Short mmCIF file of C-alpha atoms in Angstrom, two decimals:
data_model
loop_
_atom_site.label_atom_id
_atom_site.label_comp_id
_atom_site.label_asym_id
_atom_site.label_seq_id
_atom_site.Cartn_x
_atom_site.Cartn_y
_atom_site.Cartn_z
CA UNK P 1 124.80 90.14 142.36
CA UNK P 2 123.42 91.19 145.73
CA UNK P 3 119.74 90.54 145.07
CA UNK P 4 118.84 94.23 145.13
CA UNK P 5 119.39 94.67 141.38
CA UNK P 6 116.04 93.26 140.19
CA UNK P 7 114.38 95.55 142.71
CA UNK P 8 116.16 98.66 141.52
CA UNK P 9 115.33 97.88 137.91
CA UNK P 10 111.73 97.27 138.88
CA UNK P 11 111.44 100.51 140.83
CA UNK P 12 112.86 102.45 137.88
CA UNK P 13 110.34 100.70 135.59
CA UNK P 14 107.53 101.48 138.02
CA UNK P 15 108.45 105.16 138.22
CA UNK P 16 109.06 105.50 134.49
CA UNK P 17 105.82 103.82 133.43
CA UNK P 18 103.75 105.69 136.00
CA UNK P 19 105.25 109.01 134.88
CA UNK P 20 104.76 108.11 131.22
CA UNK P 21 101.10 107.38 131.85
CA UNK P 22 100.67 110.94 133.17
CA UNK P 23 101.58 112.22 129.73
CA UNK P 24 99.55 109.71 127.72
CA UNK P 25 97.24 107.66 129.97
CA UNK P 26 97.69 103.90 129.68
CA UNK P 27 97.57 100.96 132.10
CA UNK P 28 101.12 101.38 133.40
CA UNK P 29 100.64 98.62 135.95
CA UNK P 30 100.82 95.96 133.22
CA UNK P 31 104.46 96.91 132.64
CA UNK P 32 105.21 96.41 136.31
CA UNK P 33 103.12 93.24 136.39
CA UNK P 34 104.89 91.73 133.41
CA UNK P 35 108.25 92.54 134.96
CA UNK P 36 107.02 90.96 138.19
CA UNK P 37 106.05 87.78 136.39
CA UNK P 38 109.47 87.56 134.73
CA UNK P 39 111.28 88.07 138.04
CA UNK P 40 108.90 85.56 139.65
CA UNK P 41 109.73 82.94 137.03
CA UNK P 42 113.44 83.60 137.48
CA UNK P 43 113.14 83.59 141.26
CA UNK P 44 111.17 80.34 141.34
CA UNK P 45 113.59 78.63 138.98
CA UNK P 46 116.51 79.78 141.15
CA UNK P 47 114.71 78.75 144.30
CA UNK P 48 113.81 75.31 143.08
CA UNK P 49 116.95 74.30 141.19
CA UNK P 50 119.86 76.67 141.79
CA UNK P 51 119.79 77.78 145.43
CA UNK P 52 121.59 75.55 147.92
CA UNK P 53 119.67 73.16 150.17
CA UNK P 54 119.33 74.11 153.81
CA UNK P 55 121.74 72.16 156.02
CA UNK P 56 119.17 70.49 158.26
CA UNK P 57 115.84 70.73 156.42
CA UNK P 58 117.11 69.76 152.98
CA UNK P 59 114.88 70.23 149.93
CA UNK P 60 111.88 71.13 152.12
CA UNK P 61 113.49 74.49 152.83
CA UNK P 62 112.79 75.63 149.28
CA UNK P 63 109.27 76.60 150.28
CA UNK P 64 111.02 79.44 152.14
CA UNK P 65 111.24 81.30 148.84
CA UNK P 66 107.46 81.68 148.60
CA UNK P 67 106.50 81.63 152.27
CA UNK P 68 108.76 84.47 153.39
CA UNK P 69 108.08 86.83 150.44
CA UNK P 70 104.33 86.23 150.89
CA UNK P 71 104.71 87.22 154.54
CA UNK P 72 106.74 90.34 153.82
CA UNK P 73 104.53 91.53 151.02
CA UNK P 74 101.33 90.79 152.94
CA UNK P 75 102.57 93.08 155.70
CA UNK P 76 103.69 95.68 153.15
CA UNK P 77 100.25 95.60 151.51
CA UNK P 78 98.51 95.97 154.85
CA UNK P 79 100.79 98.92 155.56
CA UNK P 80 99.84 100.43 152.20
CA UNK P 81 96.21 99.97 153.18
CA UNK P 82 96.96 101.71 156.46
CA UNK P 83 98.58 104.55 154.50
CA UNK P 84 95.51 104.76 152.29
CA UNK P 85 93.26 104.98 155.33
CA UNK P 86 95.43 107.69 156.87
CA UNK P 87 95.27 109.57 153.59
CA UNK P 88 91.49 109.25 153.44
CA UNK P 89 91.10 110.56 156.99
CA UNK P 90 93.90 113.14 157.07
CA UNK P 91 93.72 114.37 153.50
CA UNK P 92 93.35 118.01 154.46
CA UNK P 93 96.26 117.83 156.86
CA UNK P 94 98.56 116.35 154.24
CA UNK P 95 97.53 119.00 151.76
CA UNK P 96 98.65 121.70 154.15
CA UNK P 97 101.70 120.12 155.75
CA UNK P 98 102.71 117.36 153.35
CA UNK P 99 106.18 118.75 152.66
CA UNK P 100 106.88 119.15 156.38
CA UNK P 101 105.75 115.57 157.07
CA UNK P 102 107.92 114.21 154.26
CA UNK P 103 110.93 116.14 155.53
CA UNK P 104 110.37 114.95 159.09
CA UNK P 105 110.01 111.36 157.88
CA UNK P 106 113.28 111.55 155.96
CA UNK P 107 115.03 113.05 158.98
CA UNK P 108 113.53 110.32 161.16
CA UNK P 109 114.85 107.66 158.81
CA UNK P 110 118.34 109.16 159.08
CA UNK P 111 118.16 108.98 162.86
CA UNK P 112 116.85 105.42 162.59
CA UNK P 113 119.71 104.31 160.32
CA UNK P 114 122.29 105.88 162.62
CA UNK P 115 120.71 104.23 165.66
CA UNK P 116 120.56 100.87 163.88
CA UNK P 117 124.24 101.07 162.99
CA UNK P 118 125.22 102.07 166.49
CA UNK P 119 123.68 98.88 167.91
CA UNK P 120 124.68 95.27 167.27
CA UNK P 121 123.85 93.66 163.92
CA UNK P 122 120.95 91.20 164.35
CA UNK P 123 118.43 93.20 166.44
CA UNK P 124 118.70 96.21 164.14
CA UNK P 125 116.92 94.64 161.18
CA UNK P 126 113.42 95.18 162.60
CA UNK P 127 114.44 98.71 163.58
CA UNK P 128 115.60 99.48 160.05
CA UNK P 129 112.60 97.83 158.46
CA UNK P 130 110.20 99.84 160.61
CA UNK P 131 112.05 103.07 159.83
CA UNK P 132 112.10 102.47 156.09
CA UNK P 133 108.45 101.42 155.92
CA UNK P 134 107.29 104.38 158.04
CA UNK P 135 109.28 106.86 155.96
CA UNK P 136 108.09 105.42 152.67
CA UNK P 137 104.48 105.55 153.88
CA UNK P 138 104.64 109.20 154.89
CA UNK P 139 106.70 110.33 151.89
CA UNK P 140 104.51 108.32 149.53
CA UNK P 141 101.37 109.90 150.92
CA UNK P 142 102.83 113.39 150.61
CA UNK P 143 103.79 112.72 147.00
CA UNK P 144 100.33 111.38 146.22
CA UNK P 145 98.55 114.34 147.78
CA UNK P 146 100.80 117.18 146.71
CA UNK P 147 102.10 116.07 143.34
CA UNK P 148 99.60 113.59 141.93
CA UNK P 149 96.76 115.50 143.60
CA UNK P 150 94.90 112.49 144.88
CA UNK P 151 91.57 113.07 146.57
CA UNK P 152 90.46 111.46 149.82
CA UNK P 153 88.39 109.03 147.73
CA UNK P 154 91.47 107.94 145.80
CA UNK P 155 93.15 107.08 149.09
CA UNK P 156 90.09 105.10 150.15
CA UNK P 157 90.25 103.12 146.90
CA UNK P 158 93.91 102.41 147.60
CA UNK P 159 93.02 101.19 151.06
CA UNK P 160 90.29 98.95 149.65
CA UNK P 161 92.57 97.53 146.94
CA UNK P 162 95.52 96.92 149.23
CA UNK P 163 93.38 95.25 151.91
CA UNK P 164 92.03 92.75 149.40
CA UNK P 165 95.44 91.94 147.91
CA UNK P 166 96.89 91.77 151.40
CA UNK P 167 94.25 89.32 152.63
CA UNK P 168 94.96 87.01 149.68
CA UNK P 169 98.71 87.26 150.28
CA UNK P 170 98.25 86.65 154.01
CA UNK P 171 96.03 83.65 153.35
CA UNK P 172 98.77 82.33 151.11
CA UNK P 173 101.29 82.93 153.87
CA UNK P 174 99.25 80.89 156.36
CA UNK P 175 98.72 77.97 153.96
CA UNK P 176 102.35 77.90 152.82
CA UNK P 177 103.45 78.13 156.43
CA UNK P 178 101.29 75.13 157.30
CA UNK P 179 102.79 73.17 154.41
CA UNK P 180 106.26 74.17 155.64
CA UNK P 181 105.43 73.30 159.24
CA UNK P 182 104.25 69.73 158.65
CA UNK P 183 107.61 68.19 157.66
CA UNK P 184 109.72 70.49 159.84
CA UNK P 185 107.75 70.79 163.08
CA UNK P 186 105.59 67.72 162.69
CA UNK P 187 102.29 69.63 162.85
CA UNK P 188 100.36 71.76 160.37
CA UNK P 189 99.58 74.37 162.97
CA UNK P 190 100.47 75.32 166.53
CA UNK P 191 99.22 78.11 168.73
CA UNK P 192 102.53 79.81 169.19
CA UNK P 193 102.77 83.65 169.32
CA UNK P 194 103.92 84.25 165.73
CA UNK P 195 101.36 81.93 164.16
CA UNK P 196 98.54 83.12 166.40
CA UNK P 197 99.38 86.74 165.60
CA UNK P 198 99.46 85.99 161.85
CA UNK P 199 96.09 84.26 161.96
CA UNK P 200 94.63 87.12 164.00
CA UNK P 201 96.08 89.63 161.52
CA UNK P 202 94.41 87.78 158.66
CA UNK P 203 91.07 87.56 160.46
CA UNK P 204 91.14 91.23 161.42
CA UNK P 205 91.61 92.36 157.84
CA UNK P 206 88.96 89.92 156.61
CA UNK P 207 86.70 91.70 159.10
CA UNK P 208 87.63 95.03 157.53
CA UNK P 209 86.69 93.68 154.10
CA UNK P 210 83.40 92.47 155.53
CA UNK P 211 82.73 95.90 157.00
CA UNK P 212 83.29 97.45 153.58
CA UNK P 213 80.92 94.99 151.97
CA UNK P 214 78.13 95.60 154.46
CA UNK P 215 78.00 99.40 154.54
CA UNK P 216 76.09 100.83 151.62
CA UNK P 217 76.55 104.59 152.10
CA UNK P 218 79.75 105.50 150.24
CA UNK P 219 81.08 108.27 152.43
CA UNK P 220 80.27 106.47 155.67
CA UNK P 221 81.93 103.36 154.29
CA UNK P 222 85.12 105.26 153.46
CA UNK P 223 85.32 106.82 156.89
CA UNK P 224 84.48 103.77 158.94
CA UNK P 225 86.52 101.30 156.92
CA UNK P 226 89.50 103.64 157.29
CA UNK P 227 88.97 103.66 161.04
CA UNK P 228 88.75 99.88 161.15
CA UNK P 229 91.90 99.56 159.01
CA UNK P 230 93.85 101.83 161.34
CA UNK P 231 92.77 99.71 164.31
CA UNK P 232 93.62 96.54 162.41
CA UNK P 233 97.10 97.84 161.55
CA UNK P 234 98.05 97.42 165.23
CA UNK P 235 98.42 93.73 164.38
CA UNK P 236 101.30 94.22 161.93
CA UNK P 237 104.04 95.23 164.38
CA UNK P 238 102.76 92.61 166.84
CA UNK P 239 102.99 89.88 164.19
CA UNK P 240 106.39 91.01 162.91
CA UNK P 241 107.94 91.36 166.36
CA UNK P 242 106.20 88.37 167.96
CA UNK P 243 109.27 86.19 167.40
CA UNK P 244 111.40 88.65 169.38
CA UNK P 245 108.96 89.70 172.08
CA UNK P 246 107.68 86.22 172.97
CA UNK P 247 109.11 82.71 173.09
CA UNK P 248 108.10 81.28 169.74
CA UNK P 249 108.71 78.07 167.79
CA UNK P 250 109.03 80.20 164.68
CA UNK P 251 112.54 81.39 163.95
CA UNK P 252 113.58 85.01 164.45
CA UNK P 253 114.25 87.34 161.56
CA UNK P 254 117.26 86.19 159.56
CA UNK P 255 120.05 88.45 158.37
CA UNK P 256 122.88 88.16 155.88
CA UNK P 257 124.97 87.02 158.81
CA UNK P 258 122.74 84.02 159.49
CA UNK P 259 121.98 82.90 155.91
CA UNK P 260 124.26 81.79 153.11
CA UNK P 261 124.66 83.98 150.02
CA UNK P 262 122.83 81.64 147.70
CA UNK P 263 119.81 81.61 149.98
CA UNK P 264 119.39 85.26 150.82
CA UNK P 265 119.97 86.43 147.27
CA UNK P 266 117.26 84.03 146.06
CA UNK P 267 114.99 85.24 148.83
CA UNK P 268 115.51 88.84 147.80
CA UNK P 269 114.77 88.08 144.14
CA UNK P 270 111.52 86.37 145.08
CA UNK P 271 110.59 89.17 147.45
CA UNK P 272 110.95 91.71 144.65
CA UNK P 273 108.82 89.49 142.41
CA UNK P 274 106.05 89.35 144.98
CA UNK P 275 106.31 93.11 145.51
CA UNK P 276 105.89 93.97 141.84
CA UNK P 277 103.09 91.45 141.43
CA UNK P 278 101.48 93.01 144.52
CA UNK P 279 101.77 96.48 142.98
CA UNK P 280 100.13 95.13 139.83
CA UNK P 281 97.21 93.59 141.77
CA UNK P 282 96.70 96.72 143.87
CA UNK P 283 96.76 99.03 140.85
CA UNK P 284 94.24 96.91 138.94
CA UNK P 285 91.96 96.68 141.97
CA UNK P 286 92.29 100.44 142.50
CA UNK P 287 90.99 101.02 138.99
CA UNK P 288 88.06 98.71 139.64
CA UNK P 289 87.27 100.53 142.89
CA UNK P 290 87.39 103.87 141.09
CA UNK P 291 85.15 102.62 138.28
CA UNK P 292 82.64 101.25 140.82
CA UNK P 293 82.52 104.53 142.71
CA UNK P 294 81.99 106.48 139.49
CA UNK P 295 79.05 104.22 138.77
CA UNK P 296 77.66 104.74 142.26
CA UNK P 297 77.96 108.52 142.22
CA UNK P 298 74.67 110.26 141.57
CA UNK P 299 74.32 111.84 138.11
CA UNK P 300 75.36 115.50 138.05
CA UNK P 301 72.47 117.94 138.01
CA UNK P 302 72.21 120.20 134.95
CA UNK P 303 73.65 123.69 135.30
CA UNK P 304 71.05 126.24 136.49
CA UNK P 305 69.71 128.50 133.78
CA UNK P 306 71.17 132.00 134.30
CA UNK P 307 68.50 134.50 135.22
CA UNK P 308 68.91 137.86 133.59
CA UNK P 309 68.07 141.03 135.44
CA UNK P 310 64.98 142.66 134.05
CA UNK I 1 96.29 121.71 180.23
CA UNK I 2 93.03 123.35 181.11
CA UNK I 3 91.07 121.09 178.78
CA UNK I 4 91.63 117.95 180.87
CA UNK I 5 89.29 118.71 183.79
CA UNK I 6 86.53 119.60 181.27
CA UNK I 7 87.10 116.36 179.40
CA UNK I 8 86.92 114.35 182.60
CA UNK I 9 83.81 116.17 183.74
CA UNK I 10 82.06 115.60 180.42
CA UNK I 11 83.10 111.94 180.29
CA UNK I 12 81.83 111.47 183.83
CA UNK I 13 78.49 113.00 182.86
CA UNK I 14 78.27 110.71 179.83
CA UNK I 15 79.13 107.62 181.86
CA UNK I 16 76.69 108.61 184.59
CA UNK I 17 73.92 108.94 182.01
CA UNK I 18 74.52 105.46 180.63
CA UNK I 19 74.81 103.87 184.04
CA UNK I 20 71.66 105.64 185.23
CA UNK I 21 69.72 104.29 182.23
CA UNK I 22 71.04 100.86 183.07
CA UNK I 23 70.29 101.20 186.79
CA UNK I 24 66.69 102.20 186.15
CA UNK I 25 65.90 99.25 183.91
CA UNK I 26 68.68 96.70 184.22
CA UNK I 27 67.66 94.68 181.18
CA UNK I 28 71.13 94.84 179.71
CA UNK I 29 73.06 93.70 182.75
CA UNK I 30 70.68 90.89 183.67
CA UNK I 31 70.40 89.78 180.06
CA UNK I 32 74.11 89.44 179.54
CA UNK I 33 74.62 87.93 183.00
CA UNK I 34 72.32 85.05 182.16
CA UNK I 35 73.78 84.71 178.69
CA UNK I 36 77.30 84.43 180.12
CA UNK I 37 76.07 82.00 182.79
CA UNK I 38 74.50 79.79 180.15
CA UNK I 39 77.77 79.86 178.29
CA UNK I 40 79.74 78.80 181.33
CA UNK I 41 77.42 75.82 181.67
CA UNK I 42 77.80 74.93 177.99
CA UNK I 43 81.59 75.07 178.18
CA UNK I 44 81.51 72.80 181.23
CA UNK I 45 79.30 70.31 179.41
CA UNK I 46 81.22 70.31 176.16
CA UNK I 47 84.73 70.07 177.58
CA UNK I 48 83.71 67.02 179.60
CA UNK I 49 82.90 66.82 183.30
CA UNK I 50 86.34 65.68 184.46
CA UNK I 51 87.17 67.70 187.57
CA UNK I 52 90.79 68.32 186.66
CA UNK I 53 89.94 69.61 183.16
CA UNK I 54 87.24 71.87 184.52
CA UNK I 55 89.52 73.40 187.11
CA UNK I 56 92.12 74.21 184.50
CA UNK I 57 89.60 75.69 182.08
CA UNK I 58 87.80 77.90 184.61
CA UNK I 59 89.60 81.10 183.67
CA UNK I 60 89.23 80.47 179.96
CA UNK I 61 85.52 79.66 180.29
CA UNK I 62 84.89 82.83 182.28
CA UNK I 63 86.52 85.01 179.64
CA UNK I 64 84.85 83.18 176.78
CA UNK I 65 81.53 83.89 178.42
CA UNK I 66 82.54 87.53 178.94
CA UNK I 67 83.62 87.90 175.31
CA UNK I 68 80.41 86.56 173.86
CA UNK I 69 78.33 88.51 176.35
CA UNK I 70 80.23 91.69 175.53
CA UNK I 71 78.98 91.79 171.95
CA UNK I 72 75.39 91.70 173.18
CA UNK I 73 76.16 94.37 175.75
CA UNK I 74 77.84 96.63 173.20
CA UNK I 75 75.03 96.28 170.69
CA UNK I 76 72.52 97.18 173.38
CA UNK I 77 74.66 100.12 174.52
CA UNK I 78 74.12 101.79 171.19
CA UNK I 79 70.54 100.60 170.80
CA UNK I 80 69.63 103.06 173.52
CA UNK I 81 71.08 105.85 171.37
CA UNK I 82 69.61 104.84 168.02
CA UNK I 83 66.08 104.58 169.39
CA UNK I 84 64.46 108.02 168.96
CA UNK I 85 67.63 109.24 167.22
CA UNK I 86 69.24 110.08 170.53
CA UNK I 87 72.69 109.81 168.95
CA UNK I 88 72.10 112.92 166.84
CA UNK I 89 71.35 114.85 169.99
CA UNK I 90 74.53 113.52 171.51
CA UNK I 91 76.61 114.64 168.53
CA UNK I 92 75.04 118.10 168.61
CA UNK I 93 75.88 118.42 172.28
CA UNK I 94 78.69 120.99 172.53
CA UNK I 95 81.30 118.75 174.08
CA UNK I 96 84.53 117.12 173.04
CA UNK I 97 83.57 113.93 171.13
CA UNK I 98 86.31 112.16 173.06
CA UNK I 99 84.19 112.68 176.15
CA UNK I 100 81.34 110.75 174.52
CA UNK I 101 83.70 107.89 173.74
CA UNK I 102 85.39 107.84 177.15
CA UNK I 103 82.08 108.07 178.99
CA UNK I 104 80.45 105.31 176.96
CA UNK I 105 83.49 103.06 177.12
CA UNK I 106 83.72 103.56 180.87
CA UNK I 107 80.03 102.69 181.27
CA UNK I 108 80.53 99.56 179.16
CA UNK I 109 83.57 98.62 181.26
CA UNK I 110 81.52 99.00 184.43
CA UNK I 111 78.72 96.80 183.11
CA UNK I 112 81.15 94.10 181.98
CA UNK I 113 83.06 94.24 185.24
CA UNK I 114 79.82 93.93 187.20
CA UNK I 115 78.83 90.86 185.18
CA UNK I 116 82.28 89.28 185.58
CA UNK I 117 82.25 89.92 189.31
CA UNK I 118 78.77 88.40 189.59
CA UNK I 119 79.87 85.35 187.60
CA UNK I 120 82.95 84.74 189.74
CA UNK I 121 81.29 82.96 192.69
CA UNK I 122 79.32 80.81 190.25
CA UNK I 123 82.46 79.92 188.29
CA UNK I 124 84.25 79.02 191.50
CA UNK I 125 81.33 76.80 192.49
CA UNK I 126 80.66 75.15 189.11
CA UNK I 127 84.28 74.55 188.14
CA UNK I 128 85.56 73.85 191.64
CA UNK I 129 88.22 76.50 191.08
CA UNK I 130 88.69 78.68 194.16
CA UNK I 131 91.00 81.68 193.90
CA UNK I 132 94.17 80.36 195.47
CA UNK I 133 96.27 83.36 194.50
CA UNK I 134 95.86 87.06 195.19
CA UNK I 135 92.21 88.17 195.10
CA UNK I 136 93.33 91.74 194.48
CA UNK I 137 95.15 90.69 191.32
CA UNK I 138 92.12 88.67 190.24
CA UNK I 139 89.89 91.73 190.57
CA UNK I 140 92.50 93.78 188.70
CA UNK I 141 92.39 91.25 185.87
CA UNK I 142 88.60 91.50 185.73
CA UNK I 143 88.76 95.29 185.58
CA UNK I 144 91.54 95.47 182.98
CA UNK I 145 89.95 92.73 180.89
CA UNK I 146 86.55 94.44 180.94
CA UNK I 147 88.27 97.67 179.85
CA UNK I 148 90.04 95.80 177.06
CA UNK I 149 86.75 94.47 175.71
CA UNK I 150 84.93 97.78 176.13
CA UNK I 151 87.43 100.09 174.39
CA UNK I 152 87.54 98.69 170.86
CA UNK I 153 84.03 97.33 171.34
CA UNK I 154 82.52 100.78 171.88
CA UNK I 155 84.12 102.04 168.68
CA UNK I 156 83.10 99.02 166.65
CA UNK I 157 79.57 99.01 168.08
CA UNK I 158 79.19 102.53 166.71
CA UNK I 159 80.67 101.52 163.35
CA UNK I 160 78.26 98.66 162.98
CA UNK I 161 75.09 100.66 163.74
CA UNK I 162 74.90 101.69 160.10
CA UNK I 163 75.96 98.37 158.63
CA UNK I 164 73.67 95.60 157.56
CA UNK I 165 73.95 92.36 159.53
CA UNK I 166 75.31 94.38 162.43
CA UNK I 167 74.93 91.62 165.00
CA UNK I 168 77.17 89.36 162.94
CA UNK I 169 79.63 92.05 161.95
CA UNK I 170 80.47 93.20 165.46
CA UNK I 171 81.84 89.83 166.63
CA UNK I 172 83.71 89.33 163.36
CA UNK I 173 85.40 92.70 163.74
CA UNK I 174 85.92 92.67 167.49
CA UNK I 175 87.11 89.16 168.25
CA UNK I 176 90.38 89.11 166.26
CA UNK I 177 91.26 92.52 167.61
CA UNK I 178 90.86 91.58 171.28
CA UNK I 179 92.69 88.24 171.00
CA UNK I 180 95.84 89.50 172.81
CA UNK I 181 93.71 90.83 175.66
CA UNK I 182 91.67 87.63 175.78
CA UNK I 183 94.78 85.48 175.97
CA UNK I 184 96.32 87.67 178.65
CA UNK I 185 93.13 87.88 180.72
CA UNK I 186 92.26 84.19 180.58
CA UNK I 187 95.83 82.98 181.22
CA UNK I 188 96.21 85.50 184.01
CA UNK I 189 92.98 84.60 185.78
CA UNK I 190 93.70 80.87 185.39
CA UNK I 191 97.12 81.39 186.95
CA UNK I 192 95.71 83.43 189.82
CA UNK I 193 93.01 80.80 190.42
CA UNK I 194 95.60 78.02 190.49
CA UNK I 195 97.89 79.90 192.87
CA UNK I 196 100.58 81.04 190.41
CA UNK I 197 103.64 79.43 192.04
CA UNK I 198 106.04 80.84 189.44
CA UNK I 199 104.61 84.40 189.60
CA UNK I 200 103.77 84.66 185.89
CA UNK I 201 100.44 86.47 186.29
CA UNK I 202 101.96 89.98 186.67
CA UNK I 203 103.54 89.78 183.19
CA UNK I 204 100.20 88.85 181.67
CA UNK I 205 98.68 91.75 183.56
CA UNK I 206 101.30 94.05 182.07
CA UNK I 207 100.37 92.91 178.58
CA UNK I 208 96.69 93.51 179.32
CA UNK I 209 97.36 97.01 180.62
CA UNK I 210 99.48 97.82 177.55
CA UNK I 211 96.59 96.68 175.34
CA UNK I 212 94.19 98.87 177.34
CA UNK I 213 96.37 101.96 177.09
CA UNK I 214 96.80 101.50 173.34
CA UNK I 215 93.14 100.94 172.53
CA UNK I 216 91.71 103.57 174.83
CA UNK I 217 94.01 106.17 173.21
CA UNK I 218 93.30 104.97 169.67
CA UNK I 219 89.58 104.83 170.34
CA UNK I 220 89.35 108.35 171.68
CA UNK I 221 91.39 109.63 168.73
CA UNK I 222 89.23 107.92 166.12
CA UNK I 223 85.79 108.26 167.71
CA UNK I 224 85.38 111.94 166.95
CA UNK I 225 85.62 111.47 163.19
CA UNK I 226 83.39 108.42 163.22
CA UNK I 227 80.46 109.66 165.30
CA UNK I 228 79.67 112.57 163.00
CA UNK I 229 78.37 110.19 160.37
CA UNK I 230 76.51 107.82 162.64
#
């Protein structure tokens, strides 16, 4: 058991249910959500009772299994929102060149994996993560535009949904981090680079949500919120890499070399749980956004009466 | 590329227009100068009048004043366009929209730099914090910091013209985004003012310049799409 198995099963479920709903429309996200809840229950049980204690922190370390997945998935959700904003702005471009972009992204990932393997173990994890996330974003967008035939509005709804879920997840990350910090560092909060960057990331995306709430014109809102989201996305690599680029109290990214089996497998299980729950939240919120925009759209004018030549 | 000289020429024309408007009736510059000055006084009062504390907080107070003043400045920068629908005329003007952004952002940078430069002697006097380090580096920090506030600020000021509660929304959007620049600028100017014995200020300056490069490029890329709907 490597910890990837629940993820693979979940991805297969996600793909299968989404495809099935194209044949006979149903709320496929509930399948993924239910699976997420099951994995979450399993992951939390493992984290609380089965996983080994950390050598120096003891039982306190168990909060790791919610704090770290919340962090990862918050950043993933913000990246999804970024992808949605790119799709809303560059929809036409993806329609024309989507296959080329997807191919380039896959080739780029190959180069990234080779480069990561050529370098020493620990520093390559961020490199790999960035490569995988970037490729998935571009490929995902191409699939959505070319195969599922999403419109620019659909991408804007995705951006809106993912920003909201991401803000909640990021808020959770900050609170759980504070709870973790009190017994381990002695303080709830400190202005070190990683924590400052995380708080700034959260605030920036709250600002994006506020921008969405305060613009009433639908098309202007889509365009400007997408712009603000793209600007806000700059925070994600800064937050993720802050522990490497600056001297921080927060630990650097762990790897399988620095964590025991019991711990990283549990972490992976919980991360998958958060991911599938995140997908569930985003999908539900996407539907709400779509329903709201349908309600806002002006009623269609009746067809003009055909005039016959006399 | 042959498009670059045109872009520079158009941006220069745009910046010249804004600065001329400001020169003729300097309500914006004087308004934000006094606002920032008032803020410097408030920070001095609220952090306590101990001389040592004041000296250490001089750089931070200056940049706090600049940050809060910048939102007023940016709002006013676009007020001149939205009066009489001047912005529509600007969009219809047959130039590269990047030139509009670069020109406006440069004009905003100039205004903010002018205010910061004017505040400097007053900060030195009020906080008893003379510039013990390199004055050239201090001026460079002022310029780069003003540019860092102006670049995302110009874009966001445009975004908020159509939003309700625009005067509240601009700070909420802008402040988190410019935090890295604010930290770099205030730490850097504090270090330069204190003499910087361990030569740390250049690294902060590097961070500030990196921020500037990133946001000026992003801004010019995104501005074109945004201004069409303003």
